[in-house]
Amino acid sequence: MTETVLPSSVAPVFEEVIRRNPGEREFHQAVREVLESLGPVVVKHPEYADAEVIRRLCEPERQIIFRVPWTDDAGRVQLNRGFRVEFNSALGPFKGGLRFHPSVYLGIVKFLGFEQIFKNSLTGLPIGGGKGGSDFDPKGRSEAEIMRFCQSFMTELYRHLGEHTDVPAGDIGVGTREIGYLFGQYKRITNRYESGVLTGKGLTWGGSQVRTEATGYGAVFFVNEILRTTGETLEGKRVVVSGSGNVAIYAIEKVHDLGGRVIACSDSNGYVVDEAGIDLELLKEIKNGARGRMSDYAARRDGAVYVTGGSVWDVACEVALPCATQNELDEHGAATLIAGGCRVVAEGANMPTTPGAVRVLRAAGVRFAPGKAVNAGGVSTSALEMQQNASRDSWSFEYTENRLAEIMRSIHDRCLETADEYGTPGDYVAGANIAGFTRVADAMLALGLV
Ligand code: GLU
């Protein structure tokens, strides 16, 4: 499918982004996707163009790239590259996760940081946007190696952080364990127990209830709201989830809580079809305990089939939740989903659907909701963790989950109201981009040329 044409008011900005950031393919994709929605906004608000708000938004406030040396268990020196892109702090301290994965380079960190600005804005909470990470591959590394890597990473990064400056959290390859080592090293270097400097902490050392579950739960709360607009629920629905990491696991849990049935999930080697519904206890045991693979799940579960060819999108379903990684659902996957009767696609991961796949889905009338709205539950709960840290308080699971559900409802409604206001009713992409953008843009105007 051919690319859509960018509104002429924003096309020069995109050209400049390509020129200034050569080779950063994912960053270009993320910028383009937002700019495509902004034509009507520029027409309605000439003040944004006068202040060059869109150009300024596309240029990070600060980008940090650093060397991360560490020694492996054999005593050999290893070297990785660390990144933190502090993208926009008009709404609050830079906020966004750290990703440890071999695919990480500046273009990935910038795409994630750019998305994070709008996502964080949509939450309505006081958080700016940023992202970081490293090309470090945690796969096959021992506990001690992970700890030494985290300590080296933080030994450089700490000087750029602070509860009022920049607050990282987890992402792919970074969970509570890594946040623990990072927090420990930050505390040691600064001699401060500054709880609010990182989120995703453990429950005994300043973490929040529901933070672990939040991205997956939040995504399913969002799906519930989408279905509610047509009087439907998840009850009895066949759902396919890609991935089997933190987001996928808790999305599956919440779908099951709400009466749906997740019949397939995946990892980077293959996928499992389990018509009886994914056995979550077994999945958690395999993934969290031994950090195993989906093939291990199939080997231990009667009736489950492990498939290595094709993709998880070959499994017929009514609702699909891509919860693995960027660009995992392409045009072919989208066409197969449609043929299998899929009516709703909601992104649990960041930018998992290619632009071509989005066009295919929308042309077929599938309701499509973008990650910056659907997966905002994770960072929202991070903001709730910051609130608890600031007041030295800790809330109950039930109270925190209710707050999360409320936030997801309001993000959903804000997307639809904004889509209506700008003449594209039902368009979650335009609604999320425009609502996210205008809140940041207004704050940038108010703060002057900084
Ligand atoms: N990495 C997550 C995201 O993509 C969470 C960020 C956070 O909690 O700061 O939104």
Tab-separated table of C-alpha atoms and ligand atoms in Angstrom:
chain	number	residue	atom	x	y	z
A	1	MET	CA	0.000	0.000	0.000
A	2	THR	CA	1.323	3.431	-0.878
A	3	GLU	CA	2.302	5.970	1.768
A	4	THR	CA	-0.174	8.691	2.637
A	5	VAL	CA	0.783	12.245	1.731
A	6	LEU	CA	1.897	14.491	4.577
A	7	PRO	CA	-0.052	17.756	4.995
A	8	SER	CA	1.998	20.481	3.245
A	9	SER	CA	2.114	22.502	6.485
A	10	VAL	CA	4.240	19.826	8.181
A	11	ALA	CA	6.116	18.239	5.255
A	12	PRO	CA	9.167	20.559	5.611
A	13	VAL	CA	9.495	19.566	9.266
A	14	PHE	CA	9.626	15.926	8.267
A	15	GLU	CA	12.248	16.627	5.603
A	16	GLU	CA	14.353	18.350	8.222
A	17	VAL	CA	13.985	15.391	10.610
A	18	ILE	CA	15.219	12.997	7.903
A	19	ARG	CA	18.162	15.256	7.070
A	20	ARG	CA	19.253	15.805	10.668
A	21	ASN	CA	18.823	12.187	11.773
A	22	PRO	CA	20.128	10.059	8.918
A	23	GLY	CA	19.555	6.316	9.064
A	24	GLU	CA	17.237	6.443	12.088
A	25	ARG	CA	14.422	4.573	10.368
A	26	GLU	CA	12.208	3.898	13.398
A	27	PHE	CA	12.483	7.507	14.534
A	28	HIS	CA	11.431	8.735	11.079
A	29	GLN	CA	8.472	6.335	11.172
A	30	ALA	CA	7.310	7.537	14.594
A	31	VAL	CA	7.588	11.215	13.618
A	32	ARG	CA	5.793	10.717	10.337
A	33	GLU	CA	2.941	8.894	12.044
A	34	VAL	CA	2.336	11.855	14.361
A	35	LEU	CA	2.792	14.522	11.667
A	36	GLU	CA	0.174	12.817	9.479
A	37	SER	CA	-2.409	13.707	12.133
A	38	LEU	CA	-1.395	17.323	12.702
A	39	GLY	CA	-2.662	19.050	9.496
A	40	PRO	CA	-6.002	20.164	10.997
A	41	VAL	CA	-4.286	21.249	14.227
A	42	VAL	CA	-1.980	23.659	12.435
A	43	VAL	CA	-4.943	25.164	10.588
A	44	LYS	CA	-6.840	25.723	13.840
A	45	HIS	CA	-3.832	26.935	15.843
A	46	PRO	CA	-1.524	29.216	13.827
A	47	GLU	CA	0.222	30.107	17.098
A	48	TYR	CA	1.903	26.675	17.097
A	49	ALA	CA	3.458	27.333	13.686
A	50	ASP	CA	4.521	30.857	14.690
A	51	ALA	CA	6.473	29.445	17.634
A	52	GLU	CA	7.850	26.519	15.568
A	53	VAL	CA	6.427	24.136	18.162
A	54	ILE	CA	6.422	21.071	15.908
A	55	ARG	CA	10.036	21.564	14.787
A	56	ARG	CA	11.148	22.061	18.375
A	57	LEU	CA	9.237	18.946	19.475
A	58	CYS	CA	11.098	16.815	16.943
A	59	GLU	CA	14.482	17.850	18.342
A	60	PRO	CA	15.332	16.261	21.730
A	61	GLU	CA	16.224	18.685	24.506
A	62	ARG	CA	19.307	16.599	25.281
A	63	GLN	CA	20.863	13.330	24.014
A	64	ILE	CA	23.404	11.391	26.023
A	65	ILE	CA	25.496	8.567	24.572
A	66	PHE	CA	28.058	6.860	26.764
A	67	ARG	CA	30.462	3.946	27.070
A	68	VAL	CA	29.476	1.074	29.360
A	69	PRO	CA	32.477	-1.134	30.158
A	70	TRP	CA	32.040	-4.197	32.397
A	71	THR	CA	33.628	-7.573	33.020
A	72	ASP	CA	31.938	-10.905	32.352
A	73	ASP	CA	32.154	-13.945	34.605
A	74	ALA	CA	35.303	-15.125	32.832
A	75	GLY	CA	36.991	-11.828	33.691
A	76	ARG	CA	36.953	-10.582	30.094
A	77	VAL	CA	36.247	-6.918	29.367
A	78	GLN	CA	32.924	-6.296	27.636
A	79	LEU	CA	31.773	-3.075	26.075
A	80	ASN	CA	28.324	-1.699	25.367
A	81	ARG	CA	26.833	1.622	24.426
A	82	GLY	CA	24.395	3.433	26.708
A	83	PHE	CA	21.788	6.021	25.692
A	84	ARG	CA	19.414	8.458	27.298
A	85	VAL	CA	17.391	10.778	25.117
A	86	GLU	CA	15.760	13.510	27.181
A	87	PHE	CA	13.145	14.494	24.665
A	88	ASN	CA	10.743	16.961	26.182
A	89	SER	CA	10.235	18.320	29.694
A	90	ALA	CA	7.450	20.856	29.136
A	91	LEU	CA	4.963	18.849	31.222
A	92	GLY	CA	7.256	17.461	33.910
A	93	PRO	CA	10.563	15.675	34.446
A	94	PHE	CA	11.695	13.462	31.545
A	95	LYS	CA	9.995	10.103	32.042
A	96	GLY	CA	10.328	6.832	30.186
A	97	GLY	CA	11.881	3.424	30.337
A	98	LEU	CA	15.261	1.863	29.676
A	99	ARG	CA	15.504	-0.906	27.085
A	100	PHE	CA	18.327	-3.463	27.154
A	101	HIS	CA	18.295	-5.332	23.839
A	102	PRO	CA	20.873	-5.933	21.087
A	103	SER	CA	18.697	-4.023	18.579
A	104	VAL	CA	19.018	-0.776	20.561
A	105	TYR	CA	20.705	2.155	18.769
A	106	LEU	CA	19.995	5.859	18.719
A	107	GLY	CA	17.122	5.521	16.211
A	108	ILE	CA	15.234	3.101	18.482
A	109	VAL	CA	15.754	5.215	21.585
A	110	LYS	CA	14.584	8.319	19.725
A	111	PHE	CA	11.464	6.671	18.346
A	112	LEU	CA	10.576	5.454	21.818
A	113	GLY	CA	11.366	8.819	23.397
A	114	PHE	CA	9.311	10.680	20.813
A	115	GLU	CA	6.299	8.386	21.332
A	116	GLN	CA	6.710	8.781	25.061
A	117	ILE	CA	6.137	12.559	24.885
A	118	PHE	CA	2.635	12.096	23.498
A	119	LYS	CA	1.838	9.038	25.590
A	120	ASN	CA	2.794	10.793	28.792
A	121	SER	CA	0.877	13.890	27.775
A	122	LEU	CA	-2.243	11.792	27.107
A	123	THR	CA	-2.188	10.424	30.647
A	124	GLY	CA	-2.987	13.934	31.916
A	125	LEU	CA	-0.247	13.514	34.540
A	126	PRO	CA	2.773	15.820	35.055
A	127	ILE	CA	5.448	13.855	33.166
A	128	GLY	CA	7.683	14.804	30.236
A	129	GLY	CA	9.072	12.311	27.736
A	130	GLY	CA	12.384	10.480	27.465
A	131	LYS	CA	13.818	7.040	26.868
A	132	GLY	CA	17.097	5.228	27.220
A	133	GLY	CA	18.803	1.904	27.110
A	134	SER	CA	21.681	-0.079	25.780
A	135	ASP	CA	22.597	-2.625	23.113
A	136	PHE	CA	23.460	-4.988	26.005
A	137	ASP	CA	21.895	-8.429	25.520
A	138	PRO	CA	20.756	-9.879	28.858
A	139	LYS	CA	19.996	-13.269	27.256
A	140	GLY	CA	22.234	-15.968	28.721
A	141	ARG	CA	23.928	-13.591	31.168
A	142	SER	CA	24.319	-14.556	34.824
A	143	GLU	CA	22.838	-12.582	37.738
A	144	ALA	CA	26.302	-11.285	38.587
A	145	GLU	CA	26.917	-10.114	35.018
A	146	ILE	CA	23.549	-8.334	34.905
A	147	MET	CA	24.388	-6.610	38.190
A	148	ARG	CA	27.830	-5.476	37.041
A	149	PHE	CA	26.391	-4.189	33.788
A	150	CYS	CA	23.640	-2.217	35.611
A	151	GLN	CA	26.189	-0.756	38.015
A	152	SER	CA	28.451	0.398	35.196
A	153	PHE	CA	25.483	1.826	33.276
A	154	MET	CA	24.312	3.825	36.292
A	155	THR	CA	27.828	5.014	37.136
A	156	GLU	CA	27.582	7.247	34.075
A	157	LEU	CA	23.837	7.852	33.933
A	158	TYR	CA	23.314	8.971	37.549
A	159	ARG	CA	24.625	12.503	36.895
A	160	HIS	CA	21.790	13.122	34.427
A	161	LEU	CA	18.963	11.842	36.656
A	162	GLY	CA	16.945	13.135	39.580
A	163	GLU	CA	13.367	12.935	40.825
A	164	HIS	CA	12.720	16.418	39.392
A	165	THR	CA	14.956	15.989	36.337
A	166	ASP	CA	14.738	12.592	34.666
A	167	VAL	CA	13.063	9.439	35.984
A	168	PRO	CA	13.767	6.174	34.113
A	169	ALA	CA	11.858	2.891	34.489
A	170	GLY	CA	11.838	-0.495	32.767
A	171	ASP	CA	11.134	-1.590	29.212
A	172	ILE	CA	12.219	-4.669	27.226
A	173	GLY	CA	15.058	-6.390	29.141
A	174	VAL	CA	14.657	-4.199	32.228
A	175	GLY	CA	12.377	-5.341	35.055
A	176	THR	CA	12.324	-5.083	38.835
A	177	ARG	CA	15.634	-6.944	39.150
A	178	GLU	CA	17.515	-4.483	36.915
A	179	ILE	CA	15.780	-1.461	38.461
A	180	GLY	CA	16.990	-2.789	41.838
A	181	TYR	CA	20.642	-2.880	40.757
A	182	LEU	CA	20.325	0.520	39.093
A	183	PHE	CA	18.668	2.042	42.175
A	184	GLY	CA	21.251	0.480	44.487
A	185	GLN	CA	24.100	2.003	42.502
A	186	TYR	CA	22.377	5.414	42.280
A	187	LYS	CA	21.882	5.400	46.046
A	188	ARG	CA	25.479	4.417	46.649
A	189	ILE	CA	26.971	7.085	44.393
A	190	THR	CA	24.716	9.953	45.498
A	191	ASN	CA	24.316	8.941	49.149
A	192	ARG	CA	20.590	9.676	48.794
A	193	TYR	CA	17.586	7.383	49.183
A	194	GLU	CA	15.816	9.244	46.390
A	195	SER	CA	12.885	6.902	45.762
A	196	GLY	CA	11.360	9.043	43.025
A	197	VAL	CA	14.406	8.816	40.743
A	198	LEU	CA	13.353	5.468	39.262
A	199	THR	CA	10.007	3.709	38.928
A	200	GLY	CA	9.202	0.034	38.707
A	201	LYS	CA	10.857	-0.534	42.067
A	202	GLY	CA	10.145	-3.569	44.249
A	203	LEU	CA	7.297	-3.357	46.736
A	204	THR	CA	9.575	-3.416	49.794
A	205	TRP	CA	11.755	-0.529	48.579
A	206	GLY	CA	9.415	2.165	47.315
A	207	GLY	CA	7.618	0.450	44.446
A	208	SER	CA	3.907	0.709	43.720
A	209	GLN	CA	1.267	-1.975	43.716
A	210	VAL	CA	0.051	-2.765	40.174
A	211	ARG	CA	3.156	-1.302	38.456
A	212	THR	CA	4.210	-4.779	37.257
A	213	GLU	CA	0.749	-5.524	35.907
A	214	ALA	CA	-0.042	-1.998	34.732
A	215	THR	CA	0.849	-1.999	31.025
A	216	GLY	CA	-0.973	-5.258	30.299
A	217	TYR	CA	-3.944	-4.494	32.538
A	218	GLY	CA	-4.189	-0.966	31.157
A	219	ALA	CA	-4.203	-2.226	27.560
A	220	VAL	CA	-7.116	-4.528	28.311
A	221	PHE	CA	-9.006	-1.777	30.158
A	222	PHE	CA	-8.600	0.251	26.977
A	223	VAL	CA	-9.927	-2.610	24.815
A	224	ASN	CA	-12.869	-2.869	27.166
A	225	GLU	CA	-13.642	0.809	26.549
A	226	ILE	CA	-13.382	0.345	22.765
A	227	LEU	CA	-15.857	-2.539	22.957
A	228	ARG	CA	-18.144	-0.579	25.261
A	229	THR	CA	-18.742	2.058	22.551
A	230	THR	CA	-20.673	-0.602	20.603
A	231	GLY	CA	-22.253	-2.220	23.637
A	232	GLU	CA	-19.908	-5.220	23.595
A	233	THR	CA	-17.660	-6.798	26.239
A	234	LEU	CA	-14.728	-9.193	26.241
A	235	GLU	CA	-16.965	-11.992	27.492
A	236	GLY	CA	-16.457	-15.064	25.274
A	237	LYS	CA	-14.142	-13.254	22.816
A	238	ARG	CA	-11.212	-15.080	21.180
A	239	VAL	CA	-8.070	-13.033	21.720
A	240	VAL	CA	-4.542	-13.388	20.341
A	241	VAL	CA	-1.636	-11.754	22.168
A	242	SER	CA	1.846	-11.568	20.674
A	243	GLY	CA	4.852	-11.780	22.958
A	244	SER	CA	5.110	-13.505	26.327
A	245	GLY	CA	6.932	-10.903	28.388
A	246	ASN	CA	5.647	-8.615	31.087
A	247	VAL	CA	3.075	-6.762	28.949
A	248	ALA	CA	1.720	-9.945	27.328
A	249	ILE	CA	1.439	-11.895	30.588
A	250	TYR	CA	-0.661	-9.283	32.371
A	251	ALA	CA	-2.748	-8.554	29.279
A	252	ILE	CA	-3.611	-12.274	29.194
A	253	GLU	CA	-4.434	-12.206	32.910
A	254	LYS	CA	-6.846	-9.292	32.537
A	255	VAL	CA	-8.520	-10.689	29.399
A	256	HIS	CA	-9.221	-13.875	31.360
A	257	ASP	CA	-10.497	-11.864	34.365
A	258	LEU	CA	-12.941	-10.104	32.068
A	259	GLY	CA	-14.268	-13.319	30.523
A	260	GLY	CA	-12.284	-13.452	27.253
A	261	ARG	CA	-10.052	-16.310	26.152
A	262	VAL	CA	-6.463	-15.852	24.974
A	263	ILE	CA	-5.760	-18.745	22.649
A	264	ALA	CA	-2.269	-17.863	21.424
A	265	CYS	CA	0.893	-16.022	22.427
A	266	SER	CA	4.477	-16.036	21.138
A	267	ASP	CA	8.182	-15.426	21.550
A	268	SER	CA	10.893	-14.613	19.018
A	269	ASN	CA	11.174	-18.291	17.964
A	270	GLY	CA	7.548	-19.277	17.497
A	271	TYR	CA	4.045	-19.271	18.939
A	272	VAL	CA	1.728	-21.490	20.919
A	273	VAL	CA	-1.922	-22.196	20.166
A	274	ASP	CA	-3.852	-23.351	23.207
A	275	GLU	CA	-7.550	-23.559	22.418
A	276	ALA	CA	-8.454	-24.152	26.064
A	277	GLY	CA	-7.005	-20.730	26.882
A	278	ILE	CA	-3.395	-19.963	27.890
A	279	ASP	CA	-2.577	-21.442	31.304
A	280	LEU	CA	-1.238	-18.342	33.001
A	281	GLU	CA	0.257	-20.021	36.032
A	282	LEU	CA	2.328	-22.261	33.770
A	283	LEU	CA	3.330	-19.347	31.523
A	284	LYS	CA	4.428	-17.258	34.518
A	285	GLU	CA	6.378	-20.152	35.952
A	286	ILE	CA	8.187	-20.719	32.663
A	287	LYS	CA	8.908	-17.076	31.878
A	288	ASN	CA	9.591	-15.640	35.308
A	289	GLY	CA	11.256	-18.546	37.029
A	290	ALA	CA	13.563	-20.228	34.544
A	291	ARG	CA	13.221	-17.512	31.844
A	292	GLY	CA	12.118	-20.285	29.469
A	293	ARG	CA	10.613	-20.291	25.985
A	294	MET	CA	7.172	-20.941	24.496
A	295	SER	CA	8.420	-24.343	23.297
A	296	ASP	CA	8.789	-25.285	26.998
A	297	TYR	CA	5.178	-24.211	27.571
A	298	ALA	CA	3.901	-26.433	24.739
A	299	ALA	CA	5.962	-29.381	26.003
A	300	ARG	CA	4.342	-29.120	29.425
A	301	ARG	CA	0.737	-28.401	28.447
A	302	ASP	CA	-1.683	-30.986	27.056
A	303	GLY	CA	-3.460	-29.816	23.927
A	304	ALA	CA	-1.125	-26.889	23.248
A	305	VAL	CA	0.552	-26.765	19.833
A	306	TYR	CA	3.889	-25.088	19.185
A	307	VAL	CA	4.330	-23.545	15.729
A	308	THR	CA	7.559	-22.137	14.283
A	309	GLY	CA	6.512	-21.151	10.738
A	310	GLY	CA	4.274	-18.159	9.846
A	311	SER	CA	3.209	-15.858	12.623
A	312	VAL	CA	0.859	-15.693	15.582
A	313	TRP	CA	-1.453	-13.522	13.435
A	314	ASP	CA	-2.371	-16.694	11.505
A	315	VAL	CA	-4.539	-17.701	14.480
A	316	ALA	CA	-8.145	-16.618	13.924
A	317	CYS	CA	-9.415	-14.231	16.604
A	318	GLU	CA	-11.761	-11.316	17.237
A	319	VAL	CA	-9.309	-9.154	19.163
A	320	ALA	CA	-5.536	-8.945	18.555
A	321	LEU	CA	-3.083	-7.394	20.994
A	322	PRO	CA	0.452	-6.958	19.653
A	323	CYS	CA	2.492	-6.880	22.873
A	324	ALA	CA	6.018	-7.824	21.730
A	325	THR	CA	8.042	-5.182	19.877
A	326	GLN	CA	8.156	-2.594	17.077
A	327	ASN	CA	7.014	-3.490	13.548
A	328	GLU	CA	5.978	-7.044	14.431
A	329	LEU	CA	2.602	-6.832	12.650
A	330	ASP	CA	2.987	-6.156	8.923
A	331	GLU	CA	0.559	-5.889	5.989
A	332	HIS	CA	0.504	-9.633	5.482
A	333	GLY	CA	-0.247	-10.205	9.181
A	334	ALA	CA	-2.990	-7.576	9.030
A	335	ALA	CA	-4.614	-9.235	6.007
A	336	THR	CA	-4.525	-12.632	7.740
A	337	LEU	CA	-6.061	-11.178	10.892
A	338	ILE	CA	-8.886	-9.631	8.866
A	339	ALA	CA	-9.509	-12.924	7.041
A	340	GLY	CA	-9.706	-14.632	10.449
A	341	GLY	CA	-12.466	-12.265	11.612
A	342	CYS	CA	-10.464	-9.826	13.740
A	343	ARG	CA	-12.406	-6.639	14.536
A	344	VAL	CA	-10.187	-4.865	17.087
A	345	VAL	CA	-6.407	-4.364	17.173
A	346	ALA	CA	-4.928	-2.569	20.178
A	347	GLU	CA	-1.165	-2.039	20.566
A	348	GLY	CA	0.247	-3.179	23.900
A	349	ALA	CA	3.818	-2.670	22.634
A	350	ASN	CA	5.327	0.526	21.229
A	351	MET	CA	4.691	0.887	17.459
A	352	PRO	CA	4.233	-2.865	16.811
A	353	THR	CA	2.084	-2.275	13.716
A	354	THR	CA	3.783	-1.118	10.516
A	355	PRO	CA	2.234	1.917	8.755
A	356	GLY	CA	1.170	-0.354	5.875
A	357	ALA	CA	-0.569	-2.736	8.274
A	358	VAL	CA	-2.389	0.152	9.948
A	359	ARG	CA	-3.737	1.225	6.546
A	360	VAL	CA	-4.862	-2.337	5.717
A	361	LEU	CA	-6.645	-2.695	9.073
A	362	ARG	CA	-8.382	0.659	8.869
A	363	ALA	CA	-9.435	0.143	5.246
A	364	ALA	CA	-11.178	-3.054	6.370
A	365	GLY	CA	-12.998	-1.221	9.172
A	366	VAL	CA	-11.013	-2.865	11.992
A	367	ARG	CA	-10.959	-0.648	15.058
A	368	PHE	CA	-7.292	0.180	15.614
A	369	ALA	CA	-5.911	1.848	18.742
A	370	PRO	CA	-2.265	3.001	18.931
A	371	GLY	CA	0.266	2.127	21.613
A	372	LYS	CA	0.682	5.658	22.866
A	373	ALA	CA	-2.896	5.440	24.146
A	374	VAL	CA	-3.339	1.699	24.740
A	375	ASN	CA	-0.076	1.024	26.609
A	376	ALA	CA	-0.044	4.263	28.614
A	377	GLY	CA	-1.106	2.346	31.727
A	378	GLY	CA	2.516	1.446	32.507
A	379	VAL	CA	3.831	4.959	32.619
A	380	SER	CA	0.627	6.188	34.303
A	381	THR	CA	1.255	3.797	37.162
A	382	SER	CA	4.861	4.992	37.229
A	383	ALA	CA	3.471	8.477	37.802
A	384	LEU	CA	1.319	7.051	40.602
A	385	GLU	CA	4.491	5.492	42.041
A	386	MET	CA	6.132	8.950	41.948
A	387	GLN	CA	3.114	10.402	43.774
A	388	GLN	CA	3.408	7.780	46.496
A	389	ASN	CA	7.181	8.343	46.781
A	390	ALA	CA	6.716	12.123	47.050
A	391	SER	CA	4.246	11.737	49.907
A	392	ARG	CA	6.084	8.739	51.463
A	393	ASP	CA	2.876	6.785	51.176
A	394	SER	CA	1.884	3.408	49.764
A	395	TRP	CA	-1.526	2.597	48.407
A	396	SER	CA	-3.433	-0.685	48.308
A	397	PHE	CA	-3.618	-2.872	45.187
A	398	GLU	CA	-7.331	-2.237	44.801
A	399	TYR	CA	-7.071	1.533	45.126
A	400	THR	CA	-4.150	1.692	42.655
A	401	GLU	CA	-5.881	-0.543	40.144
A	402	ASN	CA	-8.987	1.625	40.315
A	403	ARG	CA	-6.879	4.712	39.668
A	404	LEU	CA	-5.324	2.946	36.655
A	405	ALA	CA	-8.728	1.925	35.278
A	406	GLU	CA	-9.962	5.501	35.681
A	407	ILE	CA	-6.902	6.891	33.855
A	408	MET	CA	-7.337	4.433	30.956
A	409	ARG	CA	-11.008	5.399	30.660
A	410	SER	CA	-10.145	9.048	30.515
A	411	ILE	CA	-7.387	8.484	27.909
A	412	HIS	CA	-9.875	6.546	25.800
A	413	ASP	CA	-12.517	9.247	26.073
A	414	ARG	CA	-10.008	12.022	25.390
A	415	CYS	CA	-8.951	10.257	22.173
A	416	LEU	CA	-12.524	9.944	20.940
A	417	GLU	CA	-13.544	13.480	21.943
A	418	THR	CA	-10.494	14.916	20.189
A	419	ALA	CA	-11.118	12.814	17.075
A	420	ASP	CA	-14.686	14.203	16.999
A	421	GLU	CA	-13.494	17.761	17.525
A	422	TYR	CA	-11.077	17.544	14.594
A	423	GLY	CA	-13.543	15.914	12.208
A	424	THR	CA	-12.326	12.299	12.262
A	425	PRO	CA	-14.864	10.514	14.487
A	426	GLY	CA	-13.783	7.088	15.801
A	427	ASP	CA	-10.148	7.621	14.719
A	428	TYR	CA	-8.056	6.639	17.750
A	429	VAL	CA	-4.794	7.428	15.928
A	430	ALA	CA	-5.690	11.033	15.153
A	431	GLY	CA	-7.342	11.448	18.561
A	432	ALA	CA	-4.279	10.210	20.460
A	433	ASN	CA	-1.793	12.183	18.382
A	434	ILE	CA	-3.745	15.444	18.504
A	435	ALA	CA	-4.747	15.239	22.189
A	436	GLY	CA	-1.173	14.276	23.145
A	437	PHE	CA	0.293	17.020	20.989
A	438	THR	CA	-1.918	19.945	22.023
A	439	ARG	CA	-1.286	19.512	25.738
A	440	VAL	CA	2.501	19.561	25.247
A	441	ALA	CA	2.312	22.342	22.663
A	442	ASP	CA	0.311	24.584	25.004
A	443	ALA	CA	2.814	24.008	27.791
A	444	MET	CA	5.713	24.781	25.421
A	445	LEU	CA	4.053	28.048	24.378
A	446	ALA	CA	3.481	28.988	28.019
A	447	LEU	CA	7.105	28.303	28.972
A	448	GLY	CA	8.545	30.533	26.252
A	449	LEU	CA	11.420	29.808	23.901
A	450	VAL	CA	13.455	27.343	25.916
B	1	GLU	N1	8.693	1.635	29.072
B	1	GLU	C1	7.320	1.881	29.425
B	1	GLU	C2	6.634	2.599	28.293
B	1	GLU	O1	6.907	2.320	27.143
B	1	GLU	C3	7.169	2.502	30.807
B	1	GLU	C4	7.840	3.808	31.023
B	1	GLU	C5	7.765	4.310	32.476
B	1	GLU	O2	7.107	3.707	33.296
B	1	GLU	O3	8.389	5.346	32.708
B	1	GLU	O4	5.776	3.428	28.463
